[in-house]
XYZ file of C-alpha atoms in Angstrom:
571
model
C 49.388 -7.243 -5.467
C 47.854 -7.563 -2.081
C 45.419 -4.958 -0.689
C 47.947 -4.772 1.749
C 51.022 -4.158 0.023
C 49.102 -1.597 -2.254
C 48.276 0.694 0.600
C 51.577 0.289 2.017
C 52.821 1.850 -1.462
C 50.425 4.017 -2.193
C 52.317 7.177 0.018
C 55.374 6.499 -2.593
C 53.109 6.123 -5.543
C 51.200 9.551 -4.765
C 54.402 11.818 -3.996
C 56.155 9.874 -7.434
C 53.128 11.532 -9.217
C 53.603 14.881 -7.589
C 57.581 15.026 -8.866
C 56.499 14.281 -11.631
C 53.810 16.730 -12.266
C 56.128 19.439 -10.960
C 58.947 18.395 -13.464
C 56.138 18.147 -16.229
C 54.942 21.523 -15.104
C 58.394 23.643 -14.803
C 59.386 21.546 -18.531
C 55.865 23.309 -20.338
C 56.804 26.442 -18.285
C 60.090 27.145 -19.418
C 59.152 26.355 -23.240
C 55.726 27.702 -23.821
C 55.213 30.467 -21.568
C 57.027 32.757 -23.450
C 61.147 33.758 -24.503
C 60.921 36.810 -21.874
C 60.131 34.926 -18.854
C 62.851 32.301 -19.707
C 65.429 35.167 -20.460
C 64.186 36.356 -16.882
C 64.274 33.351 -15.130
C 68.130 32.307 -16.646
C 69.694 36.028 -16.234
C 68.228 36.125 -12.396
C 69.352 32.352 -11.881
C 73.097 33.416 -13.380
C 73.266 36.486 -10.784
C 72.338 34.127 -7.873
C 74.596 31.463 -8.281
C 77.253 34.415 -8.923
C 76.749 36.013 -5.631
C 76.375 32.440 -4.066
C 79.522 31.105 -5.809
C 81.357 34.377 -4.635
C 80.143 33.851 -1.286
C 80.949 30.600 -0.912
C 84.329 30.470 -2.836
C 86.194 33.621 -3.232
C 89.478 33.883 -1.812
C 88.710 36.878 0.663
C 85.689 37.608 2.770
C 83.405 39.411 0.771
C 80.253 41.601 1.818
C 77.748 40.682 -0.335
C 75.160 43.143 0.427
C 77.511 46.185 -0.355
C 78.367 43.862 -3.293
C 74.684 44.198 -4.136
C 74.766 47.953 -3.457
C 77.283 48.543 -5.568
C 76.156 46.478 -8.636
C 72.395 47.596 -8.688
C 73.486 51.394 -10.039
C 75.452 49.594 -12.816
C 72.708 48.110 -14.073
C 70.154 50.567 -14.116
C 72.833 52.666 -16.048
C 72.492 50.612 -18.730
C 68.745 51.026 -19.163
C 68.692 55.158 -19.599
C 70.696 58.078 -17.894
C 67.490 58.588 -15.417
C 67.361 55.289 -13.647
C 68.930 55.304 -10.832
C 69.400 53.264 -7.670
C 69.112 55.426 -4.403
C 70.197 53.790 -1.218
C 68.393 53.951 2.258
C 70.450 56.406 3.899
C 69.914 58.635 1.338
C 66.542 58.435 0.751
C 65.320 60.683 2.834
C 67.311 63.974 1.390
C 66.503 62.843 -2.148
C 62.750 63.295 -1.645
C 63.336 66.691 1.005
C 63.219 68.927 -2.234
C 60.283 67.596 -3.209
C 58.029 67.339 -0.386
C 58.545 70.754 0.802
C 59.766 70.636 4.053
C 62.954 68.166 5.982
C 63.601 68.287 9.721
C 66.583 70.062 10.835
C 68.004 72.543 12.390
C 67.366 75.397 9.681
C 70.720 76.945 8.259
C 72.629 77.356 4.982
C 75.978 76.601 5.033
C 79.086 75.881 3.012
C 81.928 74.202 3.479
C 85.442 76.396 3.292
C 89.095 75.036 4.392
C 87.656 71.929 5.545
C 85.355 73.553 8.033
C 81.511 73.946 7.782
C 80.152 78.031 8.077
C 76.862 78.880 8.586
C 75.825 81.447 5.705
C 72.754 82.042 6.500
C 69.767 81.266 9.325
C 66.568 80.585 8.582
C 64.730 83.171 10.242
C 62.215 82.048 12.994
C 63.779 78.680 12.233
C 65.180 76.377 15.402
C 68.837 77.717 14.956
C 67.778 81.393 15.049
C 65.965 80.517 17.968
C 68.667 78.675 19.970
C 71.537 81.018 19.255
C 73.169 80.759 16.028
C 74.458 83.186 13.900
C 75.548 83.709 10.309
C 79.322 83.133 10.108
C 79.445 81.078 12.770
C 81.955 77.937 11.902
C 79.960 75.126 13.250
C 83.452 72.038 14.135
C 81.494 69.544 16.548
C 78.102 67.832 16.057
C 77.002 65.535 19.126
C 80.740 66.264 20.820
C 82.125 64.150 17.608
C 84.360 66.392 15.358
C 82.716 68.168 11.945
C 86.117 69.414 10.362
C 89.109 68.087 7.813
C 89.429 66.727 4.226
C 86.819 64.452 4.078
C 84.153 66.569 5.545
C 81.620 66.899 2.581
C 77.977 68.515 2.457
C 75.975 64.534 2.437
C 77.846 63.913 5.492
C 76.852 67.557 6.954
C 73.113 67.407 5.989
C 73.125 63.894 7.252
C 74.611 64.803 11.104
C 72.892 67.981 11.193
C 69.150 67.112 10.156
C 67.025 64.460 12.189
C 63.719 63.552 13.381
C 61.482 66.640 14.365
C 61.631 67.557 18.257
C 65.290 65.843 18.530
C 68.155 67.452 19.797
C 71.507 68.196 18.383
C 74.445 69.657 20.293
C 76.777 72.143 17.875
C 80.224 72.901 19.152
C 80.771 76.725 17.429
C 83.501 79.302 16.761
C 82.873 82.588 16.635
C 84.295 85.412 15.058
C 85.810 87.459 18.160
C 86.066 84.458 20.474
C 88.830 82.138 21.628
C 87.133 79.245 23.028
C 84.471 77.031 21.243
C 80.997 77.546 22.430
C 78.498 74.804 22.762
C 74.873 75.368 21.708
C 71.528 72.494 21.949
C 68.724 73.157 18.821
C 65.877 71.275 18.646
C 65.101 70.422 14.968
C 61.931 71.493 13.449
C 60.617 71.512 10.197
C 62.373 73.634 7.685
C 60.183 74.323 4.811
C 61.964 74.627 1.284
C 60.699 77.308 -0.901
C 60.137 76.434 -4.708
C 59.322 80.007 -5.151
C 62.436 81.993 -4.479
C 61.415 85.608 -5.922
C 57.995 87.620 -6.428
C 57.698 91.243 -7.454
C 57.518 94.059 -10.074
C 60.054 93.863 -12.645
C 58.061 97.642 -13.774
C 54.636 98.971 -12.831
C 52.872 96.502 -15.227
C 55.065 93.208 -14.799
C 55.043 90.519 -12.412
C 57.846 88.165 -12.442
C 57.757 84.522 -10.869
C 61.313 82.405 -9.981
C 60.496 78.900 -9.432
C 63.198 77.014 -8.337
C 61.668 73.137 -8.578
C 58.493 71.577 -8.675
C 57.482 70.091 -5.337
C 54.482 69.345 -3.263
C 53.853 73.167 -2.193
C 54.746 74.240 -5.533
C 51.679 74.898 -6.635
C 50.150 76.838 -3.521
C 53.483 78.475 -3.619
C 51.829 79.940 -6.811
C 48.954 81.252 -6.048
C 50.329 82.810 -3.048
C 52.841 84.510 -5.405
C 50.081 85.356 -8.235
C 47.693 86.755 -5.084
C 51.284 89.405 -3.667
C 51.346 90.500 -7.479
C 47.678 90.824 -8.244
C 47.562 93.483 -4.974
C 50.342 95.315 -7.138
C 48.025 95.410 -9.951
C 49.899 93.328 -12.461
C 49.144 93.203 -16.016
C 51.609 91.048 -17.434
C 53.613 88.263 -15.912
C 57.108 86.343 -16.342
C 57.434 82.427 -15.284
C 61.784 82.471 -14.962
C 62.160 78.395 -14.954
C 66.080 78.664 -16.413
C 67.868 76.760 -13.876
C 64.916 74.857 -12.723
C 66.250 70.980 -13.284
C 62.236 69.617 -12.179
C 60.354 67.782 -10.210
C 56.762 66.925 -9.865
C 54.458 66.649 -12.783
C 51.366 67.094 -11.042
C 52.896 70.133 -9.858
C 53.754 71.291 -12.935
C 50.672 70.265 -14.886
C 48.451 72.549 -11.643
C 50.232 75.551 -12.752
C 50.017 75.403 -16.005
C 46.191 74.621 -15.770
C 46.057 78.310 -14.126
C 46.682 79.784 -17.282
C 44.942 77.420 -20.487
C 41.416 77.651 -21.416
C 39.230 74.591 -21.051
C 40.517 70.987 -22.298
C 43.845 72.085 -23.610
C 45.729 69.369 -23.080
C 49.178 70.079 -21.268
C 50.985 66.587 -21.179
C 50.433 63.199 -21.810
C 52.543 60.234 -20.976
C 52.853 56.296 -22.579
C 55.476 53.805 -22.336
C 55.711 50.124 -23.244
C 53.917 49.103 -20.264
C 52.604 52.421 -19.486
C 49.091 53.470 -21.096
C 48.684 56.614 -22.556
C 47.821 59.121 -19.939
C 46.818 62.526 -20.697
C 46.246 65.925 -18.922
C 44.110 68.396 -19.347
C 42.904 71.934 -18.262
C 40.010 71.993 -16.138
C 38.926 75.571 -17.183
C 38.626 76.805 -13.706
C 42.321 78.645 -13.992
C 41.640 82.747 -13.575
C 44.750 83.932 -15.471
C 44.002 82.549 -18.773
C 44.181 85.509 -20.363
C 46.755 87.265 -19.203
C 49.707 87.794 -21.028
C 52.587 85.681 -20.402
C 56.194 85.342 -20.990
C 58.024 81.887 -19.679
C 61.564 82.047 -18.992
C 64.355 78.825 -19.869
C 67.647 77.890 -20.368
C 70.144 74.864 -20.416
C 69.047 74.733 -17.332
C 65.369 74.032 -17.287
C 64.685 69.904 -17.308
C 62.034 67.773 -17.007
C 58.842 69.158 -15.017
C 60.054 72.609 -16.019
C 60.255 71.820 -20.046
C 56.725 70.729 -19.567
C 55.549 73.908 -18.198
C 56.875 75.927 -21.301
C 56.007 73.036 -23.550
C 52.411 72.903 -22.583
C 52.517 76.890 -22.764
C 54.281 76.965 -26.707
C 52.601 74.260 -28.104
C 49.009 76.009 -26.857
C 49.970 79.297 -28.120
C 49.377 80.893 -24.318
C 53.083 82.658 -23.985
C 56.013 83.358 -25.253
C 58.891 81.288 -24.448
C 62.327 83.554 -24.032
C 65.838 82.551 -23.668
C 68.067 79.635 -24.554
C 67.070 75.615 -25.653
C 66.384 73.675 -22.449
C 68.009 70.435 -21.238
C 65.871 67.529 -22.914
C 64.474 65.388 -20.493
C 61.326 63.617 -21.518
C 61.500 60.493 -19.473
C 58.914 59.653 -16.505
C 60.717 57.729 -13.302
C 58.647 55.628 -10.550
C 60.010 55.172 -7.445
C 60.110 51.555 -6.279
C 60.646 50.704 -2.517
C 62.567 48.026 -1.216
C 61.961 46.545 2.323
C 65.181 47.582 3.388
C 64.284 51.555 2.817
C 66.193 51.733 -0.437
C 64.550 52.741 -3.963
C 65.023 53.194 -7.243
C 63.785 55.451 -9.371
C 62.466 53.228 -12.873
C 61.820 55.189 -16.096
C 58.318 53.303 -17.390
C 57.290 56.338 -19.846
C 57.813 59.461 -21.830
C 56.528 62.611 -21.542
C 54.801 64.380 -24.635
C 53.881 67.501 -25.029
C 50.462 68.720 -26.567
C 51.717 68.852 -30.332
C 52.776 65.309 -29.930
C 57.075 66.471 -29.189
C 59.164 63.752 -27.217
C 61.589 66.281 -25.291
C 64.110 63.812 -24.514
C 67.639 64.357 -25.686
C 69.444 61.019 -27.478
C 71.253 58.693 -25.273
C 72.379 55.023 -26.052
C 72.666 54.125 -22.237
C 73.295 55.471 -18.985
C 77.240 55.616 -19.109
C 76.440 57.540 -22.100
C 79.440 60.423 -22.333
C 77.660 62.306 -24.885
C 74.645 62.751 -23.186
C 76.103 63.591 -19.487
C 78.487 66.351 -21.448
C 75.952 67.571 -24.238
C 75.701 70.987 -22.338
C 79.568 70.838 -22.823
C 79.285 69.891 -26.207
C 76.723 73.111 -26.891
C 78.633 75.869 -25.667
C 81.709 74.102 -27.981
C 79.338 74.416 -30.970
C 78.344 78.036 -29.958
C 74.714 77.276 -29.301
C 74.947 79.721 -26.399
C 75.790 82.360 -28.142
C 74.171 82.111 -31.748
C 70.835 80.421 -32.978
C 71.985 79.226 -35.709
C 74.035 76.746 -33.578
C 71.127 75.169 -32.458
C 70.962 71.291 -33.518
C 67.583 70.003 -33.681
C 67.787 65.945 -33.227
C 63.891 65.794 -33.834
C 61.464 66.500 -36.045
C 59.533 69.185 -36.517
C 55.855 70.047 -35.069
C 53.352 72.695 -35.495
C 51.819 74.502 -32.524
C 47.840 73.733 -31.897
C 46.631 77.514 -32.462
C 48.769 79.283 -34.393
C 50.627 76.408 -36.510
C 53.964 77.785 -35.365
C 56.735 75.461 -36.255
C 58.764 73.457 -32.956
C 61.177 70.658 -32.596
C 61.183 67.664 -30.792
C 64.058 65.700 -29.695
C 66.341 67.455 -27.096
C 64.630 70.121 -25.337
C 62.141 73.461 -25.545
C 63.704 75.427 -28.252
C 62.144 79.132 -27.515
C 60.440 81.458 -29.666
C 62.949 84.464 -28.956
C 66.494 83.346 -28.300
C 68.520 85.566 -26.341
C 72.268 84.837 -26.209
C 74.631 84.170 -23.192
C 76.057 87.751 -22.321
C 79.527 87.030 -23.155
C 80.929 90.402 -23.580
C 83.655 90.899 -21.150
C 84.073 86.685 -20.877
C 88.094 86.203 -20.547
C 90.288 83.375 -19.577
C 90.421 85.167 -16.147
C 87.315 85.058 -15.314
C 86.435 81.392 -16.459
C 89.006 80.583 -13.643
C 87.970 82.783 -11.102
C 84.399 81.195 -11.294
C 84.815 77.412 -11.780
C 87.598 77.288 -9.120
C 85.633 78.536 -6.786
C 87.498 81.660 -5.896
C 84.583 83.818 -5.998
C 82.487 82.231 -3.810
C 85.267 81.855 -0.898
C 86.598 85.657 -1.652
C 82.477 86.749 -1.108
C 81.931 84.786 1.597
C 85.412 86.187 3.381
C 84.091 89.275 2.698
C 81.015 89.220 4.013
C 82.062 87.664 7.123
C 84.779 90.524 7.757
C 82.549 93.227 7.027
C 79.067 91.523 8.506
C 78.514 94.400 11.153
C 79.358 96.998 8.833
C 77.120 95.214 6.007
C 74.102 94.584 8.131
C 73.331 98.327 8.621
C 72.143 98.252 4.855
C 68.599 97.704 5.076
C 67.624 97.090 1.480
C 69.264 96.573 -1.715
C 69.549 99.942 -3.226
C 71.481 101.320 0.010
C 73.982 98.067 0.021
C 74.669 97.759 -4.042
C 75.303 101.397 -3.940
C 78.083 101.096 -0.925
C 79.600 98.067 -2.856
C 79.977 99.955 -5.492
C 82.255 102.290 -4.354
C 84.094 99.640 -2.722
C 86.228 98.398 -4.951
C 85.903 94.543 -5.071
C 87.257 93.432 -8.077
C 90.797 94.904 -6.979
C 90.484 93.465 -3.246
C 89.520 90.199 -5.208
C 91.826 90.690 -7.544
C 94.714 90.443 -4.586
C 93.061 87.761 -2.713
C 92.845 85.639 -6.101
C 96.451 86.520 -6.290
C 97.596 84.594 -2.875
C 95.785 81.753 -3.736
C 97.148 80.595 -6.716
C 95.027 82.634 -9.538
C 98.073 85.046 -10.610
C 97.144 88.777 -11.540
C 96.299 89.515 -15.280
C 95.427 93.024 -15.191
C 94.571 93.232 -18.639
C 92.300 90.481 -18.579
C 90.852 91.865 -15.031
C 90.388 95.351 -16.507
C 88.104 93.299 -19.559
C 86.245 91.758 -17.094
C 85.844 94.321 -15.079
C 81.846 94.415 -15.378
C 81.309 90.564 -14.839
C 83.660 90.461 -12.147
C 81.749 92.716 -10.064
C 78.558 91.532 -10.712
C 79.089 88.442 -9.838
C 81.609 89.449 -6.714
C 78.324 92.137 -5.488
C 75.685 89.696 -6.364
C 77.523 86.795 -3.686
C 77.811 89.192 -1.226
C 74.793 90.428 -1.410
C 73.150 86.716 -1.223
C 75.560 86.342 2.052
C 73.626 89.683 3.730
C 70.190 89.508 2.385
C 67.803 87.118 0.640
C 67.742 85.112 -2.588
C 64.967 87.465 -3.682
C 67.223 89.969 -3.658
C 69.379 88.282 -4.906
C 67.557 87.704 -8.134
C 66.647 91.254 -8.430
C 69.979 92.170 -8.430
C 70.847 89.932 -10.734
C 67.681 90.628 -13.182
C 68.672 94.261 -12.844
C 71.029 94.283 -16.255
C 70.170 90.730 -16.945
C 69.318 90.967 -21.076
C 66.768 88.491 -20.857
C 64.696 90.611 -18.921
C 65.460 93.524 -21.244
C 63.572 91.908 -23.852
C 60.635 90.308 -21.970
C 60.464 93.885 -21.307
C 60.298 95.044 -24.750
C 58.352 92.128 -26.147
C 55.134 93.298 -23.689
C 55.779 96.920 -24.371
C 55.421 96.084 -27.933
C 52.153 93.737 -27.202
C 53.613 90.936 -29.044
C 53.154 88.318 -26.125
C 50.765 85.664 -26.430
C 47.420 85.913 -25.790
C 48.256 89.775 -27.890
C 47.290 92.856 -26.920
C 46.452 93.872 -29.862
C 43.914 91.310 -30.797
C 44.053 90.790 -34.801
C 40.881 89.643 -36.939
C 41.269 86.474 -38.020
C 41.520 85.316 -41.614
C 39.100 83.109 -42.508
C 41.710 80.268 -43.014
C 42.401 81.181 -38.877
C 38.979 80.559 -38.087
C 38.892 77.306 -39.474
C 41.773 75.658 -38.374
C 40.759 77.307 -34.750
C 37.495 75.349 -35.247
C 39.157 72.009 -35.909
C 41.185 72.827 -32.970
C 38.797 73.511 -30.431
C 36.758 70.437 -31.537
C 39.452 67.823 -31.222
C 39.992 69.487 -27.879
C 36.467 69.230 -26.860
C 36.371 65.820 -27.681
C 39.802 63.906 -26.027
C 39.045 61.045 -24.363
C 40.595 62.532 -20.875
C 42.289 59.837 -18.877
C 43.289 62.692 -16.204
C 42.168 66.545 -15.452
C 43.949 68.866 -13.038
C 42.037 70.380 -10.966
C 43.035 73.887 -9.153
């Protein structure tokens, strides 16, 4: 071959070499490098051409990218019932409860014959300020219509909140007035308390509600511990039942306020996750106060850790009925678009070593999204012995105290569901909703007449003598819950509780609220009784030790001393 023909073939030759080097290359790739990444590689492949072939070939114009949306929630429910997809538009209220604060226009509302009502105003908040009262019915947003059938709270919270300093123009009807009256807010930052009650439950006790864990959770706290330490508290309650989570750091803050030096209170490991442990700092100044921690059914994830780091430790008592079993940690992963999901990568463990999630075979799971069904079929709300342990057993760090594992914080004193007075009656009255719109009718008939009660002593008293359960009883009546005075007359006590206690929510604040509620609540009764009787951890009447104690304390506080600490809270 000429000199010349070789450099006129020598472009060909080179880019031959390159296909073949790539072919080479993707051959070795897709056999050597490893089963996973060719599993990856084929199942991603498949889903393209799918779309593609769907795109390109389906008999009707399809949208692929709501195609998208609406497969990408299907497949995360396969992985665990915590995974979850969370689209852009909703992004922002899924993370509100959690940082503390949204922007809007600072009511509470609900939703009643298709229209919304404002329940309550945030005081100081940019409603109260522009006009708005509670009761008002709230039927325009931006002169487009807020009313009918498929007016639901998303698409509320989503018209009514906004970027901070915007305005929003409400068209209102008021109680008294014919024509609809137009009012402009500017929206502000609303903050959202974790911390929805703080006082005396006697002249000793100090009792704590916390709703979620969230960024302000924590200084939330110490506010809360400073208001009760000016009453001169000497023991304290933690209520967490109802409390379905939130932050771990916040969590893992508070509960540093209350264990001596490197006790661990959580650690965390997954497949791809490294262990990752937490521990007490020292610096918390009520560690030796003593404590009772409040759950129920109720209390998931962030909260179970709290009482789980507080059992295993020995620190307080936990009262009240087996919590919900979640022991999985999610990331959030950000798409460009704005969307997320949420990826479970560990588990949560407390310090005896107790994985606190609940069984599940996938996210469609039945069992698992009715278990709490499933419990109060088995009785477990009403009777410890109904309790089903689904783990194995573990042995607290101090006092070798045995716990389970595997579906929730079981609690040291169980205190039944008050069911005394529970009829079929009632059951409907409740989950129909009947109560809540009879309550809120109530309250806005009688708001002038309410609002001259200035505390909660002077308004329970007044609706005591006023006779709810029979004006409920009639109002149930004409829509659709017939009369069963015999069943009514059974229920009597609950009926009005829970009748009083809505009412009272309407008028005043969720602190009182809670006190209301906590006023014959038997949980209480026995926190009660437990510190009057010094039998809440750390005791009050401090024991000497055996010398068997002593020694297992000593291995204790050694293996404490010497964790390799991968991260410490710091208050």
């Amino acid at each position: 071959m000429s000199q010349n023909k070789y450099n006129r073939y020598m472009p060909l030759l080179l880019a031959l070499c390159v296909v073949i080097g790539i072919l080479i290359g993707t051959f070795y790739a897709n056999h050597f490098s490893g089963q996973r990444l060719s599993i990856i590689n084929s199942g991603s492949n498949k889903l393209n051409t799918l779309l593609q072939l769907i795109d390109d070939q389906y008999v009707d114009t399809v949208n692929i990218n709501d195609l998208v949306e609406g497969a990408m929630p299907q497949i995360l429910s396969e992985l665990d019932p915590h995974s979850v997809y969370i689209s852009a538009k909703d992004v922002q209220m899924a993370n509100d409860d959690l940082r503390g604060s949204f922007s809007g226009v600072g009511i509470e509302f609900t939703i009643r014959q298709d229209t919304l009502r404002v329940q309550n105003v945030i005081a100081n908040g940019p409603s109260e300020r522009a006009g708005v009262l509670a009761g008002d019915k709230i039927v325009s947003v931006d002169d487009k219509p807020l009313v009918g059938k498929e007016l639901t709270n998303e698409e509320a919270m989503h018209r009514l909140k906004g970027p901070k300093d915007t305005q929003v123009k409400l068209g209102i009807v008021r109680r008294g007035e014919k024509n609809v009256k137009y009012i402009t807010v500017t929206r502000g930052e609303i903050p959202v308390k974790s911390i929805s009650a703080t006082y005396m439950l006697d002249d000793d006790t100090g009792y704590i509600r916390i709703k979620n864990f969230g960024e302000n959770t924590y200084s939330e706290m110490l506010i809360a511990l400073g208001v009760l330490s000016q009453e001169r508290f000497n023991n304290l309650v933690i209520d967490l039942r109802g409390n379905n989570g939130g932050l771990l750091a916040a969590a893992v803050r508070i509960a540093n306020e209350f264990l001596p030096k490197n006790s661990l209170i959580v650690y965390t490991e997954g497949r791809k996750s490294a262990r990752e442990e937490y521990v007490s700092d020292g610096r918390g100044a009520y560690q030796h106060i003593p404590l009772v921690v409040l759950i129920d059914e109720g209390s998931a994830s962030a909260a179970e850790i709290l009482a789980g780091a507080i059992q295993d430790n020995d620190r307080g008592t936990i009262i009240g009925r087996r919590s919900f079993g979640k022991g999985l940690v999610q990331q959030p992963l950000s798409f460009t678009d704005g969307s997320m999901i949420r990826l479970t990568i560990a588990r949560y463990y407390t310090p005896a070593g107790r994985c606190i999630q609940k069984p599940y075979t996938s996210g469609s799971d039945r069992n698992y999204e009715e278990d709490l069904v499933t419990r109060y079929q088995h009785g477990e709300y009403f009777s410890q012995d109904s309790i089903k342990h689904t783990g194995p057993a573990f042995y607290t760090l101090r006092e070798r105290r045995t716990v389970y594992g595997g579906g929730g914080i079981t609690p040291d004193i169980f205190v039944p569901e008050d069911t005394l007075g529970m009829t079929s009656y009632y059951k409907e009255a409740a989950m129909t909703g009947l109560i809540l719109q009879f309550a809120y009718e109530y309250t806005d008939n009688n708001r002038t007449k309410l609002s001259a009660f200035k505390d909660l002593k002077s308004l329970s008293a007044y609706l005591d003598k006023q006779n709810t359960v029979e004006l409920f009883a009639s109002y149930a009546d004409s829509h659709g819950l017939k009369r069963r005075n015999l069943l009514i007359q059974k229920s009597h006590k609950l009926l009005e509780r829970y009748i009083n206690s809505r009412i009272i929510y309407n008028m005043m604040s969720e602190q009182t609220w809670t006190e209301y509620l906590n006023s014959d609540d038997p949980v209480i009764t026995e926190t009660l009784k437990l510190f009057k009787e010094g039998k809440a951890f750390p005791r009050n009447d401090e024991q000497q030790e055996t010398g068997q104690k002593k020694v297992a304390r000593a291995v204790f506080d050694y293996r404490q001393t010497h964790i390799n600490v991968t991260t410490v809270a710091h208050a």
